[in-house]
Structures are given as C-alpha cells and as structure tokens.
Coordinates of C-alpha atoms and ligand atoms in Angstrom, one line a residue:
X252 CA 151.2 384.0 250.7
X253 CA 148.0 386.9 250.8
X254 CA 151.0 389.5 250.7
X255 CA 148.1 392.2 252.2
X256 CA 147.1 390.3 254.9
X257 CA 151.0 389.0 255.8
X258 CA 152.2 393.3 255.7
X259 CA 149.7 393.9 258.3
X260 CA 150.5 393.8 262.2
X261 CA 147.5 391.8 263.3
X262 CA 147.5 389.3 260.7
X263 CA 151.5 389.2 260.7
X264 CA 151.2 388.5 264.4
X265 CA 148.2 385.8 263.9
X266 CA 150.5 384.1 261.4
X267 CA 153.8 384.0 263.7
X268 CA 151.8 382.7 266.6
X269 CA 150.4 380.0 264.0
X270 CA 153.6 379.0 263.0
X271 CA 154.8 378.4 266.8
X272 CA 151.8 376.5 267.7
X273 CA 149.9 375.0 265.0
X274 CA 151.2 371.9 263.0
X275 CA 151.9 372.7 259.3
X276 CA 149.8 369.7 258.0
X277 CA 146.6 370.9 257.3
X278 CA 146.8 373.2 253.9
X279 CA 146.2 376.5 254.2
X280 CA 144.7 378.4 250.9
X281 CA 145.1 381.9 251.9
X282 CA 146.6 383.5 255.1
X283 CA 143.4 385.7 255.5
X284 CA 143.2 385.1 259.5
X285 CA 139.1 386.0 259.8
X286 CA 137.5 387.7 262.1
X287 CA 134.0 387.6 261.7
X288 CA 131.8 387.0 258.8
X289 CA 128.3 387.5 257.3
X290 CA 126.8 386.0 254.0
X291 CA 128.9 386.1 251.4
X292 CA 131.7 388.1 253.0
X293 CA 134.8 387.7 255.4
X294 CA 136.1 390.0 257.4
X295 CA 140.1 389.6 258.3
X296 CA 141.2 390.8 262.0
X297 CA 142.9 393.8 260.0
X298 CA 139.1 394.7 258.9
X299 CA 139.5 393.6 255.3
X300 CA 136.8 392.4 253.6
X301 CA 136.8 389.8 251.1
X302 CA 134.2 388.4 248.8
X303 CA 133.8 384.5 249.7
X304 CA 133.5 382.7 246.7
X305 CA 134.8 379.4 248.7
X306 CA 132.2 379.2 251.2
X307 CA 134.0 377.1 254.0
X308 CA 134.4 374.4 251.1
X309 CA 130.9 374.2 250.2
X310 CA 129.6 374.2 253.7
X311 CA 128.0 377.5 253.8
X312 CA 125.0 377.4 251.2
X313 CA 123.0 379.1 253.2
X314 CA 125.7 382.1 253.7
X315 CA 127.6 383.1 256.7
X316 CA 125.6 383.1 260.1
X317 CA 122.5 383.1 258.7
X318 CA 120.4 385.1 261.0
X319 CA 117.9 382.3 261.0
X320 CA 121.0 379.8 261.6
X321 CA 122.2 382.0 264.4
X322 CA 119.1 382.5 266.1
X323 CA 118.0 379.0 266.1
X324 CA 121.2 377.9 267.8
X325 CA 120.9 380.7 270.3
X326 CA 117.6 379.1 270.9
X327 CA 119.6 375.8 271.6
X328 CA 121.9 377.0 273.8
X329 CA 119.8 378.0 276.2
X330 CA 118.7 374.6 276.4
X331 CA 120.7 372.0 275.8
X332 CA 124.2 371.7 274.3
X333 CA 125.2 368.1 274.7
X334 CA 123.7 365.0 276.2
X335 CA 125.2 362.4 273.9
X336 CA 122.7 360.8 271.9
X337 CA 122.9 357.7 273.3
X338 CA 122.7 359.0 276.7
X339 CA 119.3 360.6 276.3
X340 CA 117.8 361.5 272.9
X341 CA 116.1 365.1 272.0
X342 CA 113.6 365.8 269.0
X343 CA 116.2 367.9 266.7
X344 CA 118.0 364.9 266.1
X345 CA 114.7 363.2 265.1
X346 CA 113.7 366.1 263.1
X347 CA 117.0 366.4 261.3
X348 CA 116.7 362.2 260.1
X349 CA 112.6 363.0 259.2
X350 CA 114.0 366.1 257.4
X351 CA 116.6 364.2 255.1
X352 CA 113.9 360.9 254.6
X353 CA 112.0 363.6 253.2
X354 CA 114.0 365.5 250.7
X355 CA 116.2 362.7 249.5
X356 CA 114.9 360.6 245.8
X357 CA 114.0 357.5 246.4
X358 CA 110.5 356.1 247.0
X359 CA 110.6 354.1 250.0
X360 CA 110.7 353.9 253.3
X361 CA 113.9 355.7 254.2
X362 CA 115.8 356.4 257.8
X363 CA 119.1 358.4 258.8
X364 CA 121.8 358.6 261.3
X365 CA 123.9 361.3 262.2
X366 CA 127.4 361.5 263.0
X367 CA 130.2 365.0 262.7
X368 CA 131.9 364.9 259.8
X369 CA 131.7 364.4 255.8
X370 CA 134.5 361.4 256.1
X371 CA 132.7 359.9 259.3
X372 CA 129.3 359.8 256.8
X373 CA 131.5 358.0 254.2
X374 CA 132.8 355.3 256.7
X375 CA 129.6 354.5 258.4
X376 CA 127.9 354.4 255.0
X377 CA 130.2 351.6 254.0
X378 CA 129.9 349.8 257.1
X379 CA 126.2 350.3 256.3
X380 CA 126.2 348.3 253.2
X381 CA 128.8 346.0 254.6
X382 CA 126.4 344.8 257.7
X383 CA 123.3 344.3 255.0
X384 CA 125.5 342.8 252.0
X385 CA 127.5 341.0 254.4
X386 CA 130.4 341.5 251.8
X387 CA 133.4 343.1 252.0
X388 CA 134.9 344.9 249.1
X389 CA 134.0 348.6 248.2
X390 CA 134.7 350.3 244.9
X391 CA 135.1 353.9 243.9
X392 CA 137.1 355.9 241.2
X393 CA 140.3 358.2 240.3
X394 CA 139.9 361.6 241.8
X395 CA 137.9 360.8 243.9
X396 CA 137.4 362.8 247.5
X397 CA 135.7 361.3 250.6
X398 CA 137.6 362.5 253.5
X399 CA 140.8 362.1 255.1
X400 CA 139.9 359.0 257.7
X401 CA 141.8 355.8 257.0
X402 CA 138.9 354.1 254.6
X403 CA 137.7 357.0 253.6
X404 CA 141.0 358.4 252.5
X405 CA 141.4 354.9 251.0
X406 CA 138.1 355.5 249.0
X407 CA 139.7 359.0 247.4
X408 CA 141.2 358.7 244.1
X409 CA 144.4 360.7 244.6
X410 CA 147.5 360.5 245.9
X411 CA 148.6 363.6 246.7
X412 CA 148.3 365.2 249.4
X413 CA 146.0 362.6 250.6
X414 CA 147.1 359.5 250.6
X415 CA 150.9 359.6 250.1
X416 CA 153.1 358.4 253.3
X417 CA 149.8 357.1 255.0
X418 CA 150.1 353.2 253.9
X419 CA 149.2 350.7 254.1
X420 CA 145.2 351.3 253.6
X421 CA 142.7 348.9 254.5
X422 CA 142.4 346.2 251.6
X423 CA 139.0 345.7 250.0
X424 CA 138.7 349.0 248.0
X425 CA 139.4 349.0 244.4
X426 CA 139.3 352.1 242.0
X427 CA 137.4 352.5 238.5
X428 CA 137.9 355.2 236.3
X429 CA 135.3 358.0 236.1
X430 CA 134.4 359.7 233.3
X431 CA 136.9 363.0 233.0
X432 CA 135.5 364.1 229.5
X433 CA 137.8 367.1 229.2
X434 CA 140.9 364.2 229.7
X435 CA 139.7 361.2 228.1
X436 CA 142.6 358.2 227.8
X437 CA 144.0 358.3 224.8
X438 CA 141.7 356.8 221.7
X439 CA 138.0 357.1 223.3
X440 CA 136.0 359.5 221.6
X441 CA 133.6 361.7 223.6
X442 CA 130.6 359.9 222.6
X443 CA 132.1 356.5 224.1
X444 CA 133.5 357.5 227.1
X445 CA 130.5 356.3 229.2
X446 CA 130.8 353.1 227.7
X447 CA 133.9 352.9 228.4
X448 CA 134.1 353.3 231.6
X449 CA 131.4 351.2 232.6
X450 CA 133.4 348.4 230.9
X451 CA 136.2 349.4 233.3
X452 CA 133.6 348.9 236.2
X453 CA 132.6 345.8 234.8
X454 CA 136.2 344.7 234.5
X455 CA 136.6 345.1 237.6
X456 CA 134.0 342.1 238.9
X457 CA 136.7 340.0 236.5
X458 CA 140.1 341.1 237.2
X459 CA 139.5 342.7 241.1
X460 CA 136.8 341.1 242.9
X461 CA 134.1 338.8 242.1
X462 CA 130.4 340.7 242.3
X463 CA 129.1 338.8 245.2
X464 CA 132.2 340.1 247.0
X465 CA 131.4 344.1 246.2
X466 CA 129.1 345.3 249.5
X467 CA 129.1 349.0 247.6
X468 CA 130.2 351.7 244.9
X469 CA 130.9 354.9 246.1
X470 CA 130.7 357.6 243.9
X471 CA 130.5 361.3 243.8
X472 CA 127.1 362.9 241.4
X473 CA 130.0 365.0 240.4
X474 CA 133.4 365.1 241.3
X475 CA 134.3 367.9 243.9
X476 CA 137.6 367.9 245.1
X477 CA 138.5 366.3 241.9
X478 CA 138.0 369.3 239.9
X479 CA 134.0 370.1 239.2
X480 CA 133.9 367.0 236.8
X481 CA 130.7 366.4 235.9
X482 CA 129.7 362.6 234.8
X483 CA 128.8 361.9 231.2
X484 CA 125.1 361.3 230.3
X485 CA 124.5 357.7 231.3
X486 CA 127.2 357.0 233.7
X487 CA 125.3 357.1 236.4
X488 CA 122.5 355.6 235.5
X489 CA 124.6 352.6 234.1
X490 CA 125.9 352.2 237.6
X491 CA 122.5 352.1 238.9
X492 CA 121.5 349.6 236.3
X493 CA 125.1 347.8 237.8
X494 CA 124.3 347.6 241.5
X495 CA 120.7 346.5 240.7
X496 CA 121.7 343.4 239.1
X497 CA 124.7 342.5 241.2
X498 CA 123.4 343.3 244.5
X499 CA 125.2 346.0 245.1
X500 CA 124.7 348.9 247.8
X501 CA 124.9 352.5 245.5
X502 CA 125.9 355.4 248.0
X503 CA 126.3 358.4 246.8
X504 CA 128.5 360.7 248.5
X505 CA 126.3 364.5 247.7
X506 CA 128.6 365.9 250.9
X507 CA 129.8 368.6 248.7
X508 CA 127.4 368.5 245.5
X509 CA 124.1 368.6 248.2
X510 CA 121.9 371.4 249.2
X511 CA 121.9 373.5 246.0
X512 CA 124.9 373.2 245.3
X513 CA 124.3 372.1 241.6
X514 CA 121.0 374.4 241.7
X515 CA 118.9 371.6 242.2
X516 CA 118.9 369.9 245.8
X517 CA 120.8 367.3 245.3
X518 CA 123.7 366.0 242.2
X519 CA 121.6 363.2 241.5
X520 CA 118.9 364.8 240.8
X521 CA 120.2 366.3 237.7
X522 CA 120.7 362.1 236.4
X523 CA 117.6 360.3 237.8
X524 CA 119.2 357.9 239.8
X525 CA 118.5 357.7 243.4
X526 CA 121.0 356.5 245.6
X527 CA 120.1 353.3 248.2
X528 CA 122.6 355.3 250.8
X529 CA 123.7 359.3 250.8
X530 CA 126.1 360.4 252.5
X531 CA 125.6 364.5 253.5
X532 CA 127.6 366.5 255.4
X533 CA 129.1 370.3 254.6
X534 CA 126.2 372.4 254.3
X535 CA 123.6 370.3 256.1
X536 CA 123.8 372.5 259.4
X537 CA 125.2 376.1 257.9
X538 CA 128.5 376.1 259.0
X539 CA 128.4 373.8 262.2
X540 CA 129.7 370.1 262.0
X541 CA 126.8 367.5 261.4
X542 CA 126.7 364.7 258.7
X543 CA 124.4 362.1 258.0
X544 CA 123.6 358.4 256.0
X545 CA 120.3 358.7 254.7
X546 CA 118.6 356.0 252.9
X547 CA 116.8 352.3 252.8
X548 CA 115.1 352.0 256.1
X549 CA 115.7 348.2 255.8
X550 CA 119.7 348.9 254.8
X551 CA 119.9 351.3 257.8
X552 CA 118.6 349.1 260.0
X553 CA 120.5 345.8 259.0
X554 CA 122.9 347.1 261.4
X555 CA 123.0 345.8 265.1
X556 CA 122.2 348.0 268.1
X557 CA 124.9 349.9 268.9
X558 CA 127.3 349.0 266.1
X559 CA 126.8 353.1 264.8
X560 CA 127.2 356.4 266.8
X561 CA 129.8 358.2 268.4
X562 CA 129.9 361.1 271.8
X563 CA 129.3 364.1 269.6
X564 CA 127.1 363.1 266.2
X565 CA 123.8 364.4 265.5
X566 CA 124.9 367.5 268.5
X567 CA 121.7 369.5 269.6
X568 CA 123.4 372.8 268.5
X569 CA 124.2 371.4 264.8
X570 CA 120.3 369.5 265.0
X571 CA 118.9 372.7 265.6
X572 CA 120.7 374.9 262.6
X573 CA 120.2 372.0 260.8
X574 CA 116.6 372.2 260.8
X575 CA 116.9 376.1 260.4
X576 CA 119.0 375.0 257.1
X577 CA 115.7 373.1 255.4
X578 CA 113.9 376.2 256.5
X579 CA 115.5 378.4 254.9
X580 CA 116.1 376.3 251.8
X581 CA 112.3 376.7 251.6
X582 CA 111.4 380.2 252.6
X583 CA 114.1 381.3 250.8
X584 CA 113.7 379.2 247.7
X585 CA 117.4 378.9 247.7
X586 CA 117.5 375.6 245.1
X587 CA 116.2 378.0 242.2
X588 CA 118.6 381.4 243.6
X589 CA 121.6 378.0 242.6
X590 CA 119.9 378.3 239.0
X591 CA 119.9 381.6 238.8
X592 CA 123.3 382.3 240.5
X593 CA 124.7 379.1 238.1
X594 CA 123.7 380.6 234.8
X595 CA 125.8 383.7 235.4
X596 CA 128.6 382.3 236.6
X597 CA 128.5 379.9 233.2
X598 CA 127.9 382.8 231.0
X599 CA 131.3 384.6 232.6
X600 CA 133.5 381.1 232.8
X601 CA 132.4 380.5 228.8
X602 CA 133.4 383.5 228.4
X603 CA 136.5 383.6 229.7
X604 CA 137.1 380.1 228.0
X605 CA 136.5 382.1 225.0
X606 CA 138.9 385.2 225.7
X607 CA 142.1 383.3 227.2
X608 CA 144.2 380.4 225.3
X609 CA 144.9 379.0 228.8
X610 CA 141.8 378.2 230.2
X611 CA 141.1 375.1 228.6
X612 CA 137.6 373.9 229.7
X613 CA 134.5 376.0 231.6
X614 CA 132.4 373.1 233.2
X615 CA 130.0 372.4 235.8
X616 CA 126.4 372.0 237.1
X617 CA 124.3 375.3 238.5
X618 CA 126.6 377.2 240.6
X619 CA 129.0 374.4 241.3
X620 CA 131.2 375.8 238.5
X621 CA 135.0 375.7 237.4
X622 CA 137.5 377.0 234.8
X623 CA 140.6 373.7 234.1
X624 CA 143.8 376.1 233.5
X625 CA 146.5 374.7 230.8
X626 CA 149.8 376.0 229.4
X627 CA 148.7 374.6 226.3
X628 CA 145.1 374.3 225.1
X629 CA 146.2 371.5 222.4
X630 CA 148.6 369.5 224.8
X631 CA 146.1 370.3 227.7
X632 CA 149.2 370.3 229.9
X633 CA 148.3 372.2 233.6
X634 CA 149.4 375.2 234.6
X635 CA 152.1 375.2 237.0
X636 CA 151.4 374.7 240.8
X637 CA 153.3 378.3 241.4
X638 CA 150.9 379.5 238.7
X639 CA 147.9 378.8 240.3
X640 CA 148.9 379.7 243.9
X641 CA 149.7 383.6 242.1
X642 CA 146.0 383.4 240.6
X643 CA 144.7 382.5 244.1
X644 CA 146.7 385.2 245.7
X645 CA 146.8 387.7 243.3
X646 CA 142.3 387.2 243.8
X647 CA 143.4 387.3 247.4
X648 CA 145.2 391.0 247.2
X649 CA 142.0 391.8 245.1
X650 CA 139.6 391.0 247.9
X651 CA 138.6 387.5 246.3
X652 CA 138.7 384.2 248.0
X653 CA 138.3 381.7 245.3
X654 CA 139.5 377.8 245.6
X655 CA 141.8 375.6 243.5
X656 CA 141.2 371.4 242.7
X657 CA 141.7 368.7 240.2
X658 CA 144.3 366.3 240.2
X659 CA 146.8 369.0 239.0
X660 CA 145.4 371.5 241.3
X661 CA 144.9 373.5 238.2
X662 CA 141.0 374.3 237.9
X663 CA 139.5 377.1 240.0
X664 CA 135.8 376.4 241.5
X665 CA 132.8 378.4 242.8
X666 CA 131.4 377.4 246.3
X667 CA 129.7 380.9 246.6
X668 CA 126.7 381.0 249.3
X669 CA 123.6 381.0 247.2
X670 CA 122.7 384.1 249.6
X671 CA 125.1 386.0 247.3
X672 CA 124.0 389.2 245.9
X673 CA 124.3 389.6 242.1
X674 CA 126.4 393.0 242.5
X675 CA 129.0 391.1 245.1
X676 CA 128.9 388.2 242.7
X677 CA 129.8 390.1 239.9
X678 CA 132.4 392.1 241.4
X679 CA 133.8 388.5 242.4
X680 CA 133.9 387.2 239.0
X681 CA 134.9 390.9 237.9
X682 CA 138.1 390.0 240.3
X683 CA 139.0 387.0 238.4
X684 CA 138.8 388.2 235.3
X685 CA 141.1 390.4 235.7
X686 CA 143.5 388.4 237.6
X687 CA 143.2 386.1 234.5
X688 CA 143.9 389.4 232.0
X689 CA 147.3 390.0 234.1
X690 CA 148.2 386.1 234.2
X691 CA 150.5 384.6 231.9
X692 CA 151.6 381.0 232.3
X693 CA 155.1 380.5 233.1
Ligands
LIG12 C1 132.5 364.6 248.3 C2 133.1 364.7 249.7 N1 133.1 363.6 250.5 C3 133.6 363.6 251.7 C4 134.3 364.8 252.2 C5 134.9 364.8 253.5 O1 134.2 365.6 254.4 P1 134.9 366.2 255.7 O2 136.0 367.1 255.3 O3 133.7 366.9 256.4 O4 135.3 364.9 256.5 C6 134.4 365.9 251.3 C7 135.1 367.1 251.8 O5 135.5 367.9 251.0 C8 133.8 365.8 250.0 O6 133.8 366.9 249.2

C-alpha cells in the first residue's frame, strides 16, 4: 500500500469508504485516490502530486485533459450527449470512422465501427471475421491481453488473474506461442526463434484445427500487458504471409501499442504488415471510453444489418475528443515527441540494465519501454511479487506512478503521455533509479 497517501486523513477516509462499498476484484496498483489531473501529472485529494508515468494504461497519449480534449467535449455537451446511434446518427461518429480509414496501413477501401471498450473492439472484431470467413475458430498466443469479456478473456494468454475461476471459455480459440526472445524454450537460439514459432502456428492447422476452420489470428504488434515484448524480425510478417495463403482474417489488436505509443502511429508500422482488421481503443478519445474495428470495407460489411452496435458505442462526447485526439496528434506532431521521448527513456533503461545485476533485460519500441526484473540474471528467475509491489510503492512514496506486467508481474513499463516535459520525465526516471539503487531482491 502508498504508505503516504494511506497516513493522510483524506485518502485514509477515501480508502475506508472504498473498502465498505467497492468490491475488491478489480486490482488496484496504488492507493493514490486522485483528484484532479493535468498532462503528465496527478494530483491526490491530499494535494500530492505525482508524476504519471502509467497514463490510465496507455489511454492518455495525448496527456491529461488536454485543453483541446476538454474543450471539444465542452463543445459537445452543449449539444448533444447521447442519442444512441442507432436511434439517430450525428457526424462525429462519421468523422471518427473517416478518421481511422485514414490513418490506418492498408491500401484499400477501408470502414469502421465504434463501440466502448478495448475488449468490446476485440469481440466484435472476431465476429467480424467470423461473419466473412464463415469459420469459427480463432487463434492467438501466450501472454496475450485482450480484455476481460468472456472471448476476449478467452483470447489472453494468461491465467492469472484473468482467466482463473472463470471456466469454462467459449471453445474455438487456440493459443500459439509468441516470440518472448528474452525467455526463449529451452534449445532455440535467438536467431531461430521466429522460425520457430511460426512452426508452432503452423502446427497448429495439424494438431488444433484444420485451416479452413481458422476465421482469424489475433495478435498484439507487441505484447502489452504481457510485458513490452516486442516480436522478433519476421514474425509478423510470416503471419501475414500465413493468413494470406490460408484465408485467414489478421486483426491486430494496436489497443495499447496505437497512437504513438511505439513513436510511430501505430505497432505495425514498425514491421510492414498491415492488418485486414484493428482493433483500437485506449487512447483513441484521450481519456473517455471509445473503441473501434477498422479495416477491409468488404470484411466490415460482410456483416448483416444490425448484427453490430450496442446503446453507448461511438458516444458523441467520446466522437468529439476523439476527433480532437487526431488533431492534436497532428498540430502537435506527437508520433515524432514518442521518438524523441523513446530514445531517452532507452538510453536510461540500458543503463540501468548496465548498473544493476537484477534487471535482466531493457526492451521495447519508442516510448513503450520496460525493464524485466530477475533474482538471478543467469537463471533469469523473477523477482518476487512482494518485490515488485515495494518498487512500485516505494516510486509511489517518491511521487512516481509507474506500472508492473509480464507473466511474472516482474517487468516495469512506461505509458508516459507523449505531452511529457523532458524535466518531469527525467525526474520520473530520476525516481526509479533510485528506487532501483535502494532495492535488493529478497
Ligand atoms: C492489447 C489490449 N487489448 C485489449 C485490451 C482491453 O481493453 P479494455 O480494458 O478497454 O477492455 C487491452 C487493455 O489493456 C489491451 O492492452
């Protein structure tokens, strides 16, 4: 627990009252009850501030309320907050789907749809390629993250917390490994690891399901929740090269690795593949819930009328920050501020891999970066879970909010907004490094 923000009367109080009232399932990372907030900082109800280097999970690229953000939606409100799109339609929705035809790779003619959140992308994308394939099976791979749903949780590659106690999951979906280089299996060099673990795909069409069975593969550009693990060269293009000659529907699921996140617009475009579906979500609309399936006008549309949707998705409020969102991304040249804000974060995590025994691998793409922490560089065994939670809150005490993954919850991650300033993101980084100077594995 944030011990600063428990000794305080406001926060104590926010935290008893949250104990009486609010279930204890959803994980909380730090007890830092917020008040308010404003581009790469939050402010506690105690008026602490606290450098955000988490970012609402990646859903804030464009920084807390930004003013454009705010102002746009202000604009809304005094319009229109909610019809229900199928009630009666309004431009922003329109203008959100031209917006993400647009900036998507692909060349053809592309359409979108819009719904609330990431895992509600990931589900209609598979129904998607379901109603054009009309076949049924779905794969994806370990440590994989698409949302807690019930096929969407299927989709994600790890147990714990997600899956475990919620059987039994809708059949159809298989898992293929994905290429973890840092924890290869046992006996594949580096260099073969792509090769290997198209093999396993392959495999799969022999020992799972036939092909002509698979409607899609569902795969992240690079891992999020998995731990920052960024695909071999070749991996995806090979499952490009896959679905093309099986017939298979590629979505890639750029809900967390989109809008600058890897200091270009998208994951993919760091590989050259494009993607028949995306699924988007996060920071699409700048901190207000909106997702959205973008791709192959003629895959979109192979579904009936009516067979997508839902009361809330595509909301005018979240339309209209969402436009303000590709706005900004433009005025504000915010793909290349990723690059820049990537390459100093690298320059500190190598670093730091350098300095300390136990931080066995510094990896990622642009700003989407991550330190894996091990007792033992040479086994490569994970810190312990108690270990990780001190780092986090020890940050925490130091006025750092910085995120754990990976399967052993032991790599730390940087969702900064790219509206970051280089002195509060070196004071962040500043923050972990010494956390990491007074951390010693237990
Ligand atoms: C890659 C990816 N897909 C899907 C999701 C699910 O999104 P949501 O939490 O909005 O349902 C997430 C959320 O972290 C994600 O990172």
């Amino acid at each position: 627990m944030a011990k600063t923000a428990a000794k305080s009367t406001k926060s104590q109080a926010c935290w008893q009252q949250k104990l009486k009232y609010v279930a204890s399932s959803p994980y909380l990372y730090t007890h830092v009850f917020v008040e308010k907030a404003q581009g790469a900082v939050l402010t506690d109800v105690d008026g602490k501030h606290y450098l955000d280097f988490a970012g609402g999970i990646g859903a804030l690229n464009v920084g807390h309320r930004h003013p454009a953000v705010v102002a746009a939606v202000r604009r809304q409100l005094d319009k229109v907050t909610h019809t229900c799109y199928h009630v009666a339609p309004y431009e922003g929705y329109t203008e959100v789907c031209r917006k993400l035809a647009e900036v998507t790779p692909g060349r053809f003619p592309k359409k979108a749809v819009l719904f609330n959140s990431g895992a509600e992308a990931v589900e209609n994308a598979v129904k998607i390629a379901r109603a054009y394939t009309k076949r049924p099976a779905v794969i994806s791979f370990d440590l994989a993250f698409h949302g807690r749903t019930m096929l969407a949780m299927t989709l994600t590659g790890k147990v714990r917390p997600y899956r475990s106690g919620f059987g039994p999951f809708p059949s159809g979906v298989y898992h293929a490994p994905y290429p973890y280089a840092y924890r290869r299996p046992p006996g594949v060099p580096a260099e073969s690891l792509t090769e290997y673990c198209l093999a396993a795909l392959e495999k799969m069409f022999v020992v799972e399901a036939p092909a002509e069975q698979v409607a899609a593969i569902i795969v992240e550009p690079i891992q999020g929740e998995g731990g920052f693990i960024v695909p071999t060269p070749g991996f995806l293009e090979g499952i490009r090269k896959i679905c093309d000659q099986r017939g298979i529907c590629l979505i890639l699921d750029e809900i967390q690795s989109g809008f600058g996140r890897t200091g270009k617009m998208w994951g993919c475009d760091h590989f050259n593949v494009a993607p028949d579906l995306m699924t988007t979500a996060k920071s699409l609309a700048g901190g207000l819930p909106l997702s959205g399936v973008v791709g192959r006008a003629d895959m979109l549309d192979a579904v009936h009328e009516g067979g997508l949707g839902g009361t809330f998705g595509g909301n005018p409020l979240a339309c209209a920050a969402a436009v303000a969102v590709f706005d900004i991304f433009e005025r504000e040249n915010l793909v290349a501020r990723g690059h820049k804000i990537g390459q100093i974060i690298k320059k500190r995590f190598d670093a730091l891999a350098k300095k300390y025994d136990f931080v066995g691998d510094s990896r990622g793409l642009g700003p989407m970066r991550a330190v894996e922490l091990v007792r033992n560089p040479k086994t490569k065994e994970p810190i312990k879970e108690r270990d990780a939670r001190w780092i986090l809150e020890r940050c925490v005490a130091k006025g750092l909010i910085i995120l754990k993954a990976g399967s052993h919850n032991n790599v730390f991650r940087t969702l900064v907004p790219l509206v970051i300033t280089e002195e509060q993101l070196t004071r962040g980084l500043d923050i972990f490094d010494e956390v990491l100077r007074e951390f010693n594995p237990t």
